[in-house]
Structures are given as structure tokens and as C-alpha cells.
Amino acid sequence: MTIWILGATGRTGREIATRVAARGGTPVLVGRNADRLGKTAADLGLDDVLVTGDLPGAIAKYRPTVVVNTIGGYAETAVPIARACLPGGHYVDLANDLVAMPRLLALHEEAVAAGSTFVTGAGFGVLGTEAVVAYLSAARPTPSQVRVDALPSVAIEGGRLGEALAQSIVSGLTSGGLRFENGQMIPTRLAADPREHALPDGQTAKSAGAPTGELLAAHLSSGAPDVVATSGLMPTARVVRAVLPLAGSLLRIPALRRFAVRRMAAIEAKPAPRPREHSWGHAVVTWADGTTREGWLRAGDAMDFTSSAAAETAVRLARGEGRAGAYTPAQALGAELAEAAGGTFVICQP
Ligand SMILES: NC(=O)c1ccc[n+]([C@@H]2O[C@H](COP(=O)([O-])OP(=O)(O)OC[C@H]3O[C@@H](n4cnc5c(N)ncnc54)[C@H](OP(=O)(O)O)[C@@H]3O)[C@@H](O)[C@H]2O)c1
């Protein structure tokens, strides 16, 4: 029942390993540098480590029960690592973009045939919004429209931003804006539809349209043909929104993209407390007869929720609780996974 944490020296890898151990799982810290890995193991008080430069090869050889991928670059890394878990091994990642997630989900039939469960998007944005959609639409017909808003609040640890996170930010900008209309994903303006939310705790937060995994997860978990998704991480200021499409086009040029990732990865962030007490996932679900339901998922720090969501998913898969196939987290394990990760549903009365 071993749970391998790939990228164990990184920010999320360390947190997930600690949370897996706290939930009674057996984490193995996996990395490519023996010194960094040894230091992480000593810091965390965990003994099982594996140094390897060939992740798919090591997985195929040692057959861990579950692999948690926190090395990032999911559009390229997820499929070979997930396939190495077949047959019977399970896979979890924290992807949140519309290139990587569809590639992993396309392995559904292979995973079913091999008795493996693959979960992509086991982080705050995807789980925090799709769980609200699933909660609101449970035991009801397929809705006609869904709107989701991911409003994370995150404390900044300080230190280098790092390549894995920089790659995720840049890939979000290059895909342009997207939404679902009549069941098809269609282009829209990046940072479209800015809005200010009155949060259930009395505070406010802003968000704007974002081409993130929340959009796909809300569509898959509800079946709704029309879906829009916004994120609190998108800029809402008019002047910044005006230049975003141009910045996104420029970053599609490979050399500029590599340069931007390198420069962004080297940024030294200053430590800062989280701006609001709560992170919120929000959904508004509408049916063809005009019925509308609205709800929220309240969590603390979004990074803490992400680490707990990934650890909880891994431990449940290790216990054999997942269905075979490739899914988003609430599709694989139900909306209550979000509660087990530290969230609380707040449903608005009609
Ligand atoms: N969906 C969400 O809510 C969410 C939340 C947080 C993070 N994430 C995503 O999760 C990923 C990890 O984020 P992070 O902040 O933990 O990053 P990080 O601190 O930079 O850690 C990345 C880890 O991956 C390892 N690594 C990177 N490239 C590798 C490669 N090619 N082969 C083997 N190991 C490699 C690094 O090892 P070395 O020490 O050897 O460099 C490090 O241990 C990112 O893609 C990020 O966007 C998603």
C-alpha cells in the first residue's frame, strides 16, 4: 500500500507526503537529487526515499499502489507516468489546465481495462468548484447552464517561485479564454466577464474568466452544455485585461515562452499572510425550467486544501475506493471528498 510522492522536495510534494502519513498511508519520497531528497526526508521525519532519473521505469519496476505526481509540466509528464502505473496501480496529479487534463482523461478506457484509477486536478480549483456543482445537481436532471468561480486565498511562503508553478501560469495565459457553449469548448476573451463576489462571510473577492481545469470539471460533473468558469487569480483591472490577449499570443512563441518561464521561475516572492481568512469555490447551476441553485465550498488556505485533497485522494485510492477509469476528483470519489479535504458546503436558500 505504498504511495509514491513524485517531486517530494517541492512545496506541494512535502505537504502531501506529511498528510499521507498523517492519514495512515505509507509515503515514499521520490526525487532526482539524493542530497535534496535526504534533507527533505530528515525535515519531515520520513524514512522511505527513492532517487531515480527514470520515473516511468521505476514505477513499472517497483509497482507502487498509488503515484502522486507533483513534478508539474503535466501536459508532458502525466500520460507516461500514469501509463507506467498500469495495470492495477493508481495515479493522482494536480493539473489544472486544459491541455494536460484532457490528455489524462483520454486514458479512461485503458485505465478501465487495466483496473486502475487515474485522477487529474486534485487541487483547490477543480475539486473546490466541481464538488459544489455535484452537490447542487445530485439526483436532479442534467442542468442547462453552470457557472463556477474559484476564489483561492493563499499565504505566500516566500522564496523562488520555481519552474513547475511558472510553467502552469504561462500555459494558462497561452491557451486564451475558453467556455462551453452547446456542449462545445469555444474561444472567448481571456479574463472576460470580470465580477465582484459578495462572499458568505461578508468579505468580497474579484474574479475573471480563466481557461482552467475548473471549466472542464464543471462540464463533466454536470453534463451542462453551457459552462463558464472564472478565477480569482486572473487580473480584473481593465488596463491589465486589455493587454492580456496580446501577452498570451506572444507567449505562444516557444523562445519567448521559455524565456518567460525562466524569468518567472527565478522571481523571489516575499512571505505574506493570506489575504482573506477563507478560500471559496462557488457554483450557480440552472435548469431548463428556470430553476437555479447556488452554493459555496468554504476552505481555509487554498494550498493547504490542495495538499489535503491530493493526500486524501491518494489514501482512498490506496484503500481501493476508486472506480476504474480516468476522472476528475469528485467524479472518482464523490463531492464529499471536498469535505474530507477540509471544505464545508454553504448552500444558498432559494
Ligand atoms: N491545482 C492546484 O491547485 C495546484 C496547487 C499547487 C500546485 N500545483 C501544481 O503542482 C505542481 C508542483 O508545484 P510546486 O509548487 O510543488 O512546485 P515546486 O516547489 O517547484 O516542486 C516541484 C518538484 O518537482 C520536481 N521536479 C520538477 N521537474 C522534475 C522532473 N522533470 N523530473 C523529476 N522531478 C522534477 C522538483 O525536484 P527538484 O528538487 O529535483 O528540482 C520538485 O521536487 C505545479 O505544476 C503546480 O502548478 C497545482
mmCIF file of N, CA and C in Angstrom, residues 129-246:
data_model
loop_
_atom_site.group_PDB
_atom_site.id
_atom_site.type_symbol
_atom_site.label_atom_id
_atom_site.label_comp_id
_atom_site.label_asym_id
_atom_site.label_seq_id
_atom_site.Cartn_x
_atom_site.Cartn_y
_atom_site.Cartn_z
ATOM 1 N N THR A 129 -14.618 23.621 -6.868
ATOM 2 C CA THR A 129 -15.778 24.085 -7.643
ATOM 3 C C THR A 129 -16.634 22.902 -8.115
ATOM 4 N N GLU A 130 -15.994 21.823 -8.622
ATOM 5 C CA GLU A 130 -16.816 20.706 -9.148
ATOM 6 C C GLU A 130 -17.602 20.027 -8.021
ATOM 7 N N ALA A 131 -17.050 20.063 -6.798
ATOM 8 C CA ALA A 131 -17.780 19.442 -5.688
ATOM 9 C C ALA A 131 -19.081 20.204 -5.432
ATOM 10 N N VAL A 132 -19.057 21.539 -5.565
ATOM 11 C CA VAL A 132 -20.280 22.324 -5.349
ATOM 12 C C VAL A 132 -21.285 22.019 -6.458
ATOM 13 N N VAL A 133 -20.798 21.921 -7.688
ATOM 14 C CA VAL A 133 -21.683 21.587 -8.818
ATOM 15 C C VAL A 133 -22.320 20.217 -8.571
ATOM 16 N N ALA A 134 -21.505 19.235 -8.178
ATOM 17 C CA ALA A 134 -22.027 17.875 -7.955
ATOM 18 C C ALA A 134 -23.037 17.872 -6.807
ATOM 19 N N TYR A 135 -22.741 18.624 -5.749
ATOM 20 C CA TYR A 135 -23.636 18.701 -4.587
ATOM 21 C C TYR A 135 -24.986 19.300 -5.000
ATOM 22 N N LEU A 136 -24.935 20.404 -5.774
ATOM 23 C CA LEU A 136 -26.169 21.099 -6.151
ATOM 24 C C LEU A 136 -27.006 20.304 -7.143
ATOM 25 N N SER A 137 -26.330 19.499 -7.995
ATOM 26 C CA SER A 137 -27.108 18.821 -9.044
ATOM 27 C C SER A 137 -27.353 17.346 -8.751
ATOM 28 N N ALA A 138 -26.979 16.876 -7.543
ATOM 29 C CA ALA A 138 -27.183 15.459 -7.203
ATOM 30 C C ALA A 138 -28.660 15.088 -7.301
ATOM 31 N N ALA A 139 -28.940 13.932 -7.894
ATOM 32 C CA ALA A 139 -30.305 13.385 -8.021
ATOM 33 C C ALA A 139 -31.249 14.333 -8.761
ATOM 34 N N ARG A 140 -30.733 15.199 -9.616
ATOM 35 C CA ARG A 140 -31.573 16.095 -10.426
ATOM 36 C C ARG A 140 -31.240 15.865 -11.895
ATOM 37 N N PRO A 141 -32.113 16.319 -12.798
ATOM 38 C CA PRO A 141 -31.790 16.144 -14.224
ATOM 39 C C PRO A 141 -30.563 16.972 -14.626
ATOM 40 N N THR A 142 -30.057 16.730 -15.818
ATOM 41 C CA THR A 142 -28.884 17.474 -16.307
ATOM 42 C C THR A 142 -29.232 18.965 -16.422
ATOM 43 N N PRO A 143 -28.435 19.837 -15.803
ATOM 44 C CA PRO A 143 -28.731 21.272 -15.900
ATOM 45 C C PRO A 143 -28.403 21.821 -17.297
ATOM 46 N N SER A 144 -28.931 23.014 -17.587
ATOM 47 C CA SER A 144 -28.641 23.616 -18.890
ATOM 48 C C SER A 144 -27.433 24.547 -18.819
ATOM 49 N N GLN A 145 -27.208 25.140 -17.651
ATOM 50 C CA GLN A 145 -26.094 26.101 -17.524
ATOM 51 C C GLN A 145 -25.402 25.954 -16.177
ATOM 52 N N VAL A 146 -24.093 26.108 -16.178
ATOM 53 C CA VAL A 146 -23.346 26.112 -14.914
ATOM 54 C C VAL A 146 -22.323 27.241 -14.970
ATOM 55 N N ARG A 147 -22.185 27.920 -13.827
ATOM 56 C CA ARG A 147 -21.154 28.953 -13.705
ATOM 57 C C ARG A 147 -20.338 28.619 -12.476
ATOM 58 N N VAL A 148 -19.026 28.570 -12.581
ATOM 59 C CA VAL A 148 -18.209 28.312 -11.387
ATOM 60 C C VAL A 148 -17.159 29.412 -11.227
ATOM 61 N N ASP A 149 -16.829 29.696 -9.962
ATOM 62 C CA ASP A 149 -15.820 30.699 -9.643
ATOM 63 C C ASP A 149 -14.888 30.114 -8.581
ATOM 64 N N ALA A 150 -13.597 30.088 -8.860
ATOM 65 C CA ALA A 150 -12.606 29.608 -7.880
ATOM 66 C C ALA A 150 -11.929 30.827 -7.265
ATOM 67 N N LEU A 151 -12.068 30.978 -5.937
ATOM 68 C CA LEU A 151 -11.579 32.189 -5.269
ATOM 69 C C LEU A 151 -10.599 31.797 -4.159
ATOM 70 N N PRO A 152 -9.384 31.397 -4.546
ATOM 71 C CA PRO A 152 -8.431 30.935 -3.534
ATOM 72 C C PRO A 152 -7.863 32.085 -2.709
ATOM 73 N N SER A 153 -7.517 31.783 -1.474
ATOM 74 C CA SER A 153 -6.766 32.713 -0.637
ATOM 75 C C SER A 153 -5.550 31.925 -0.151
ATOM 76 N N VAL A 154 -4.359 32.433 -0.448
ATOM 77 C CA VAL A 154 -3.147 31.638 -0.212
ATOM 78 C C VAL A 154 -2.085 32.489 0.480
ATOM 79 N N ALA A 155 -1.494 31.956 1.542
ATOM 80 C CA ALA A 155 -0.345 32.617 2.163
ATOM 81 C C ALA A 155 0.881 32.364 1.288
ATOM 82 N N ILE A 156 1.728 33.377 1.133
ATOM 83 C CA ILE A 156 2.953 33.203 0.338
ATOM 84 C C ILE A 156 4.086 32.832 1.293
ATOM 85 N N GLU A 157 4.716 31.680 1.009
ATOM 86 C CA GLU A 157 5.804 31.199 1.874
ATOM 87 C C GLU A 157 7.058 32.055 1.743
ATOM 88 N N GLY A 158 7.243 32.639 0.572
ATOM 89 C CA GLY A 158 8.496 33.322 0.267
ATOM 90 C C GLY A 158 9.446 32.354 -0.398
ATOM 91 N N GLY A 159 10.404 32.894 -1.136
ATOM 92 C CA GLY A 159 11.365 32.047 -1.844
ATOM 93 C C GLY A 159 11.077 32.044 -3.337
ATOM 94 N N ARG A 160 11.862 31.237 -4.068
ATOM 95 C CA ARG A 160 11.781 31.190 -5.529
ATOM 96 C C ARG A 160 10.434 30.625 -5.976
ATOM 97 N N LEU A 161 9.856 31.241 -6.997
ATOM 98 C CA LEU A 161 8.558 30.767 -7.495
ATOM 99 C C LEU A 161 8.676 29.341 -8.026
ATOM 100 N N GLY A 162 9.766 29.034 -8.728
ATOM 101 C CA GLY A 162 10.014 27.663 -9.202
ATOM 102 C C GLY A 162 9.441 27.416 -10.592
ATOM 103 N N GLU A 163 10.091 26.484 -11.319
ATOM 104 C CA GLU A 163 9.753 26.251 -12.724
ATOM 105 C C GLU A 163 8.368 25.617 -12.885
ATOM 106 N N ALA A 164 8.015 24.670 -11.979
ATOM 107 C CA ALA A 164 6.747 23.945 -12.135
ATOM 108 C C ALA A 164 5.572 24.928 -12.097
ATOM 109 N N LEU A 165 5.595 25.867 -11.121
ATOM 110 C CA LEU A 165 4.495 26.823 -10.993
ATOM 111 C C LEU A 165 4.532 27.825 -12.143
ATOM 112 N N ALA A 166 5.754 28.275 -12.509
ATOM 113 C CA ALA A 166 5.888 29.245 -13.614
ATOM 114 C C ALA A 166 5.320 28.664 -14.901
ATOM 115 N N GLN A 167 5.587 27.394 -15.161
ATOM 116 C CA GLN A 167 5.066 26.744 -16.371
ATOM 117 C C GLN A 167 3.538 26.738 -16.370
ATOM 118 N N SER A 168 2.945 26.453 -15.203
ATOM 119 C CA SER A 168 1.479 26.413 -15.105
ATOM 120 C C SER A 168 0.884 27.783 -15.394
ATOM 121 N N ILE A 169 1.504 28.838 -14.842
ATOM 122 C CA ILE A 169 0.958 30.196 -15.029
ATOM 123 C C ILE A 169 1.032 30.577 -16.509
ATOM 124 N N VAL A 170 2.197 30.319 -17.126
ATOM 125 C CA VAL A 170 2.374 30.707 -18.528
ATOM 126 C C VAL A 170 1.435 29.903 -19.425
ATOM 127 N N SER A 171 1.262 28.603 -19.144
ATOM 128 C CA SER A 171 0.399 27.815 -20.037
ATOM 129 C C SER A 171 -1.054 28.287 -19.916
ATOM 130 N N GLY A 172 -1.457 28.811 -18.749
ATOM 131 C CA GLY A 172 -2.808 29.374 -18.596
ATOM 132 C C GLY A 172 -3.001 30.590 -19.486
ATOM 133 N N LEU A 173 -1.934 31.397 -19.652
ATOM 134 C CA LEU A 173 -2.060 32.604 -20.472
ATOM 135 C C LEU A 173 -2.083 32.291 -21.965
ATOM 136 N N THR A 174 -1.374 31.213 -22.363
ATOM 137 C CA THR A 174 -1.235 30.964 -23.805
ATOM 138 C C THR A 174 -2.473 30.332 -24.428
ATOM 139 N N SER A 175 -3.319 29.674 -23.622
ATOM 140 C CA SER A 175 -4.452 28.985 -24.252
ATOM 141 C C SER A 175 -5.577 29.948 -24.625
ATOM 142 N N GLY A 176 -5.532 31.232 -24.192
ATOM 143 C CA GLY A 176 -6.620 32.173 -24.474
ATOM 144 C C GLY A 176 -7.836 31.826 -23.629
ATOM 145 N N GLY A 177 -8.894 32.657 -23.706
ATOM 146 C CA GLY A 177 -10.106 32.384 -22.936
ATOM 147 C C GLY A 177 -10.916 31.260 -23.570
ATOM 148 N N LEU A 178 -11.637 30.486 -22.759
ATOM 149 C CA LEU A 178 -12.459 29.376 -23.266
ATOM 150 C C LEU A 178 -13.727 29.258 -22.436
ATOM 151 N N ARG A 179 -14.808 28.763 -23.071
ATOM 152 C CA ARG A 179 -16.025 28.428 -22.331
ATOM 153 C C ARG A 179 -16.763 27.350 -23.118
ATOM 154 N N PHE A 180 -17.749 26.715 -22.487
ATOM 155 C CA PHE A 180 -18.571 25.725 -23.191
ATOM 156 C C PHE A 180 -19.862 26.375 -23.664
ATOM 157 N N GLU A 181 -20.189 26.128 -24.935
ATOM 158 C CA GLU A 181 -21.476 26.580 -25.475
ATOM 159 C C GLU A 181 -22.036 25.437 -26.307
ATOM 160 N N ASN A 182 -23.279 25.044 -26.070
ATOM 161 C CA ASN A 182 -23.895 23.899 -26.766
ATOM 162 C C ASN A 182 -23.012 22.651 -26.702
ATOM 163 N N GLY A 183 -22.332 22.450 -25.594
ATOM 164 C CA GLY A 183 -21.525 21.248 -25.409
ATOM 165 C C GLY A 183 -20.141 21.319 -26.038
ATOM 166 N N GLN A 184 -19.828 22.429 -26.730
ATOM 167 C CA GLN A 184 -18.507 22.563 -27.377
ATOM 168 C C GLN A 184 -17.666 23.591 -26.627
ATOM 169 N N MET A 185 -16.351 23.309 -26.505
ATOM 170 C CA MET A 185 -15.468 24.300 -25.909
ATOM 171 C C MET A 185 -15.116 25.320 -26.992
ATOM 172 N N ILE A 186 -15.441 26.588 -26.746
ATOM 173 C CA ILE A 186 -15.198 27.604 -27.780
ATOM 174 C C ILE A 186 -14.346 28.739 -27.210
ATOM 175 N N PRO A 187 -13.576 29.418 -28.085
ATOM 176 C CA PRO A 187 -12.717 30.508 -27.604
ATOM 177 C C PRO A 187 -13.535 31.705 -27.136
ATOM 178 N N THR A 188 -13.015 32.379 -26.149
ATOM 179 C CA THR A 188 -13.607 33.632 -25.696
ATOM 180 C C THR A 188 -12.446 34.527 -25.260
ATOM 181 N N ARG A 189 -12.750 35.746 -24.858
ATOM 182 C CA ARG A 189 -11.665 36.646 -24.481
ATOM 183 C C ARG A 189 -11.079 36.216 -23.126
ATOM 184 N N LEU A 190 -9.737 36.284 -23.017
ATOM 185 C CA LEU A 190 -9.086 35.963 -21.742
ATOM 186 C C LEU A 190 -9.501 36.996 -20.693
ATOM 187 N N ALA A 191 -9.796 36.556 -19.495
ATOM 188 C CA ALA A 191 -10.235 37.449 -18.399
ATOM 189 C C ALA A 191 -11.554 38.143 -18.732
ATOM 190 N N ALA A 192 -12.422 37.449 -19.510
ATOM 191 C CA ALA A 192 -13.746 38.005 -19.813
ATOM 192 C C ALA A 192 -14.610 37.986 -18.553
ATOM 193 N N ASP A 193 -15.694 38.753 -18.582
ATOM 194 C CA ASP A 193 -16.719 38.636 -17.565
ATOM 195 C C ASP A 193 -16.209 38.862 -16.134
ATOM 196 N N PRO A 194 -15.485 39.976 -15.875
ATOM 197 C CA PRO A 194 -14.996 40.221 -14.502
ATOM 198 C C PRO A 194 -16.174 40.456 -13.557
ATOM 199 N N ARG A 195 -16.039 39.982 -12.346
ATOM 200 C CA ARG A 195 -17.135 40.195 -11.389
ATOM 201 C C ARG A 195 -16.590 40.311 -9.967
ATOM 202 N N GLU A 196 -17.408 40.956 -9.133
ATOM 203 C CA GLU A 196 -17.055 41.068 -7.714
ATOM 204 C C GLU A 196 -18.086 40.253 -6.939
ATOM 205 N N HIS A 197 -17.615 39.372 -6.078
ATOM 206 C CA HIS A 197 -18.499 38.461 -5.345
ATOM 207 C C HIS A 197 -18.687 38.955 -3.910
ATOM 208 N N ALA A 198 -19.935 38.934 -3.453
ATOM 209 C CA ALA A 198 -20.211 39.138 -2.029
ATOM 210 C C ALA A 198 -20.124 37.754 -1.398
ATOM 211 N N LEU A 199 -19.107 37.518 -0.585
ATOM 212 C CA LEU A 199 -18.862 36.174 -0.044
ATOM 213 C C LEU A 199 -19.777 35.919 1.164
ATOM 214 N N PRO A 200 -20.077 34.656 1.454
ATOM 215 C CA PRO A 200 -20.963 34.360 2.589
ATOM 216 C C PRO A 200 -20.432 34.871 3.925
ATOM 217 N N ASP A 201 -19.110 35.086 4.059
ATOM 218 C CA ASP A 201 -18.576 35.582 5.346
ATOM 219 C C ASP A 201 -18.527 37.113 5.417
ATOM 220 N N GLY A 202 -19.145 37.785 4.422
ATOM 221 C CA GLY A 202 -19.226 39.246 4.473
ATOM 222 C C GLY A 202 -18.097 39.941 3.726
ATOM 223 N N GLN A 203 -17.055 39.192 3.345
ATOM 224 C CA GLN A 203 -15.970 39.825 2.603
ATOM 225 C C GLN A 203 -16.306 39.844 1.105
ATOM 226 N N THR A 204 -15.422 40.422 0.293
ATOM 227 C CA THR A 204 -15.652 40.421 -1.154
ATOM 228 C C THR A 204 -14.408 39.878 -1.845
ATOM 229 N N ALA A 205 -14.585 39.399 -3.071
ATOM 230 C CA ALA A 205 -13.444 38.933 -3.877
ATOM 231 C C ALA A 205 -13.786 39.141 -5.338
ATOM 232 N N LYS A 206 -12.738 39.373 -6.150
ATOM 233 C CA LYS A 206 -12.957 39.597 -7.582
ATOM 234 C C LYS A 206 -12.458 38.400 -8.370
ATOM 235 N N SER A 207 -13.042 38.181 -9.551
ATOM 236 C CA SER A 207 -12.555 37.108 -10.433
ATOM 237 C C SER A 207 -12.863 37.490 -11.876
ATOM 238 N N ALA A 208 -12.206 36.778 -12.802
ATOM 239 C CA ALA A 208 -12.482 36.991 -14.229
ATOM 240 C C ALA A 208 -12.265 35.668 -14.953
ATOM 241 N N GLY A 209 -12.827 35.566 -16.163
ATOM 242 C CA GLY A 209 -12.812 34.323 -16.940
ATOM 243 C C GLY A 209 -11.411 33.740 -17.084
ATOM 244 N N ALA A 210 -11.301 32.432 -16.875
ATOM 245 C CA ALA A 210 -9.988 31.787 -16.919
ATOM 246 C C ALA A 210 -10.106 30.433 -17.601
ATOM 247 N N PRO A 211 -9.152 30.103 -18.492
ATOM 248 C CA PRO A 211 -9.208 28.814 -19.199
ATOM 249 C C PRO A 211 -8.577 27.718 -18.354
ATOM 250 N N THR A 212 -9.225 27.354 -17.263
ATOM 251 C CA THR A 212 -8.615 26.410 -16.312
ATOM 252 C C THR A 212 -9.405 25.109 -16.241
ATOM 253 N N GLY A 213 -8.838 24.159 -15.512
ATOM 254 C CA GLY A 213 -9.477 22.855 -15.362
ATOM 255 C C GLY A 213 -10.862 22.929 -14.732
ATOM 256 N N GLU A 214 -11.151 24.005 -13.987
ATOM 257 C CA GLU A 214 -12.481 24.152 -13.371
ATOM 258 C C GLU A 214 -13.574 24.090 -14.436
ATOM 259 N N LEU A 215 -13.292 24.690 -15.587
ATOM 260 C CA LEU A 215 -14.275 24.748 -16.675
ATOM 261 C C LEU A 215 -14.626 23.329 -17.140
ATOM 262 N N LEU A 216 -13.594 22.540 -17.408
ATOM 263 C CA LEU A 216 -13.816 21.171 -17.900
ATOM 264 C C LEU A 216 -14.486 20.313 -16.818
ATOM 265 N N ALA A 217 -14.006 20.444 -15.580
ATOM 266 C CA ALA A 217 -14.562 19.618 -14.494
ATOM 267 C C ALA A 217 -16.034 19.945 -14.269
ATOM 268 N N ALA A 218 -16.408 21.241 -14.347
ATOM 269 C CA ALA A 218 -17.815 21.626 -14.141
ATOM 270 C C ALA A 218 -18.669 21.051 -15.269
ATOM 271 N N HIS A 219 -18.139 21.041 -16.484
ATOM 272 C CA HIS A 219 -18.882 20.472 -17.620
ATOM 273 C C HIS A 219 -19.049 18.965 -17.441
ATOM 274 N N LEU A 220 -17.965 18.282 -17.068
ATOM 275 C CA LEU A 220 -18.026 16.819 -16.948
ATOM 276 C C LEU A 220 -18.906 16.388 -15.770
ATOM 277 N N SER A 221 -18.804 17.115 -14.647
ATOM 278 C CA SER A 221 -19.542 16.637 -13.474
ATOM 279 C C SER A 221 -21.032 16.944 -13.577
ATOM 280 N N SER A 222 -21.427 17.925 -14.414
ATOM 281 C CA SER A 222 -22.861 18.271 -14.521
ATOM 282 C C SER A 222 -23.481 17.798 -15.823
ATOM 283 N N GLY A 223 -22.664 17.683 -16.880
ATOM 284 C CA GLY A 223 -23.204 17.386 -18.212
ATOM 285 C C GLY A 223 -23.825 18.618 -18.850
ATOM 286 N N ALA A 224 -23.747 19.798 -18.184
ATOM 287 C CA ALA A 224 -24.381 21.009 -18.727
ATOM 288 C C ALA A 224 -23.712 21.421 -20.040
ATOM 289 N N PRO A 225 -24.509 21.788 -21.064
ATOM 290 C CA PRO A 225 -23.912 22.183 -22.341
ATOM 291 C C PRO A 225 -23.258 23.570 -22.305
ATOM 292 N N ASP A 226 -23.743 24.465 -21.404
ATOM 293 C CA ASP A 226 -23.197 25.827 -21.342
ATOM 294 C C ASP A 226 -22.521 26.034 -19.989
ATOM 295 N N VAL A 227 -21.215 26.281 -20.017
ATOM 296 C CA VAL A 227 -20.462 26.436 -18.755
ATOM 297 C C VAL A 227 -19.474 27.583 -18.890
ATOM 298 N N VAL A 228 -19.406 28.422 -17.863
ATOM 299 C CA VAL A 228 -18.332 29.421 -17.790
ATOM 300 C C VAL A 228 -17.621 29.257 -16.449
ATOM 301 N N ALA A 229 -16.329 29.592 -16.444
ATOM 302 C CA ALA A 229 -15.535 29.483 -15.213
ATOM 303 C C ALA A 229 -14.694 30.739 -15.062
ATOM 304 N N THR A 230 -14.639 31.256 -13.832
ATOM 305 C CA THR A 230 -13.733 32.377 -13.571
ATOM 306 C C THR A 230 -12.804 32.006 -12.416
ATOM 307 N N SER A 231 -11.711 32.779 -12.308
ATOM 308 C CA SER A 231 -10.736 32.517 -11.248
ATOM 309 C C SER A 231 -10.343 33.824 -10.587
ATOM 310 N N GLY A 232 -10.169 33.766 -9.272
ATOM 311 C CA GLY A 232 -9.691 34.924 -8.524
ATOM 312 C C GLY A 232 -8.225 35.203 -8.809
ATOM 313 N N LEU A 233 -7.536 34.289 -9.511
ATOM 314 C CA LEU A 233 -6.122 34.519 -9.835
ATOM 315 C C LEU A 233 -5.970 35.332 -11.119
ATOM 316 N N MET A 234 -7.067 35.540 -11.858
ATOM 317 C CA MET A 234 -6.981 36.339 -13.083
ATOM 318 C C MET A 234 -7.066 37.811 -12.717
ATOM 319 N N PRO A 235 -6.334 38.661 -13.439
ATOM 320 C CA PRO A 235 -6.434 40.094 -13.160
ATOM 321 C C PRO A 235 -7.802 40.624 -13.566
ATOM 322 N N THR A 236 -8.335 41.541 -12.771
ATOM 323 C CA THR A 236 -9.648 42.109 -13.110
ATOM 324 C C THR A 236 -9.532 43.586 -13.493
ATOM 325 N N ALA A 237 -8.344 44.187 -13.285
ATOM 326 C CA ALA A 237 -8.183 45.619 -13.634
ATOM 327 C C ALA A 237 -8.296 45.768 -15.150
ATOM 328 N N ARG A 238 -9.034 46.800 -15.590
ATOM 329 C CA ARG A 238 -9.323 46.952 -17.020
ATOM 330 C C ARG A 238 -8.049 47.036 -17.863
ATOM 331 N N VAL A 239 -7.048 47.796 -17.362
ATOM 332 C CA VAL A 239 -5.845 48.011 -18.173
ATOM 333 C C VAL A 239 -5.063 46.699 -18.366
ATOM 334 N N VAL A 240 -5.010 45.866 -17.323
ATOM 335 C CA VAL A 240 -4.280 44.591 -17.438
ATOM 336 C C VAL A 240 -5.058 43.633 -18.343
ATOM 337 N N ARG A 241 -6.382 43.603 -18.176
ATOM 338 C CA ARG A 241 -7.202 42.712 -19.015
ATOM 339 C C ARG A 241 -7.056 43.086 -20.489
ATOM 340 N N ALA A 242 -6.852 44.389 -20.743
ATOM 341 C CA ALA A 242 -6.740 44.843 -22.131
ATOM 342 C C ALA A 242 -5.486 44.285 -22.806
ATOM 343 N N VAL A 243 -4.381 44.128 -22.054
ATOM 344 C CA VAL A 243 -3.130 43.676 -22.699
ATOM 345 C C VAL A 243 -2.943 42.155 -22.622
ATOM 346 N N LEU A 244 -3.798 41.460 -21.853
ATOM 347 C CA LEU A 244 -3.601 40.009 -21.678
ATOM 348 C C LEU A 244 -3.639 39.206 -22.984
ATOM 349 N N PRO A 245 -4.617 39.465 -23.905
ATOM 350 C CA PRO A 245 -4.643 38.666 -25.127
ATOM 351 C C PRO A 245 -3.330 38.791 -25.911
ATOM 352 N N LEU A 246 -2.760 40.022 -25.953
ATOM 353 C CA LEU A 246 -1.505 40.215 -26.679
ATOM 354 C C LEU A 246 -0.377 39.446 -25.979
#
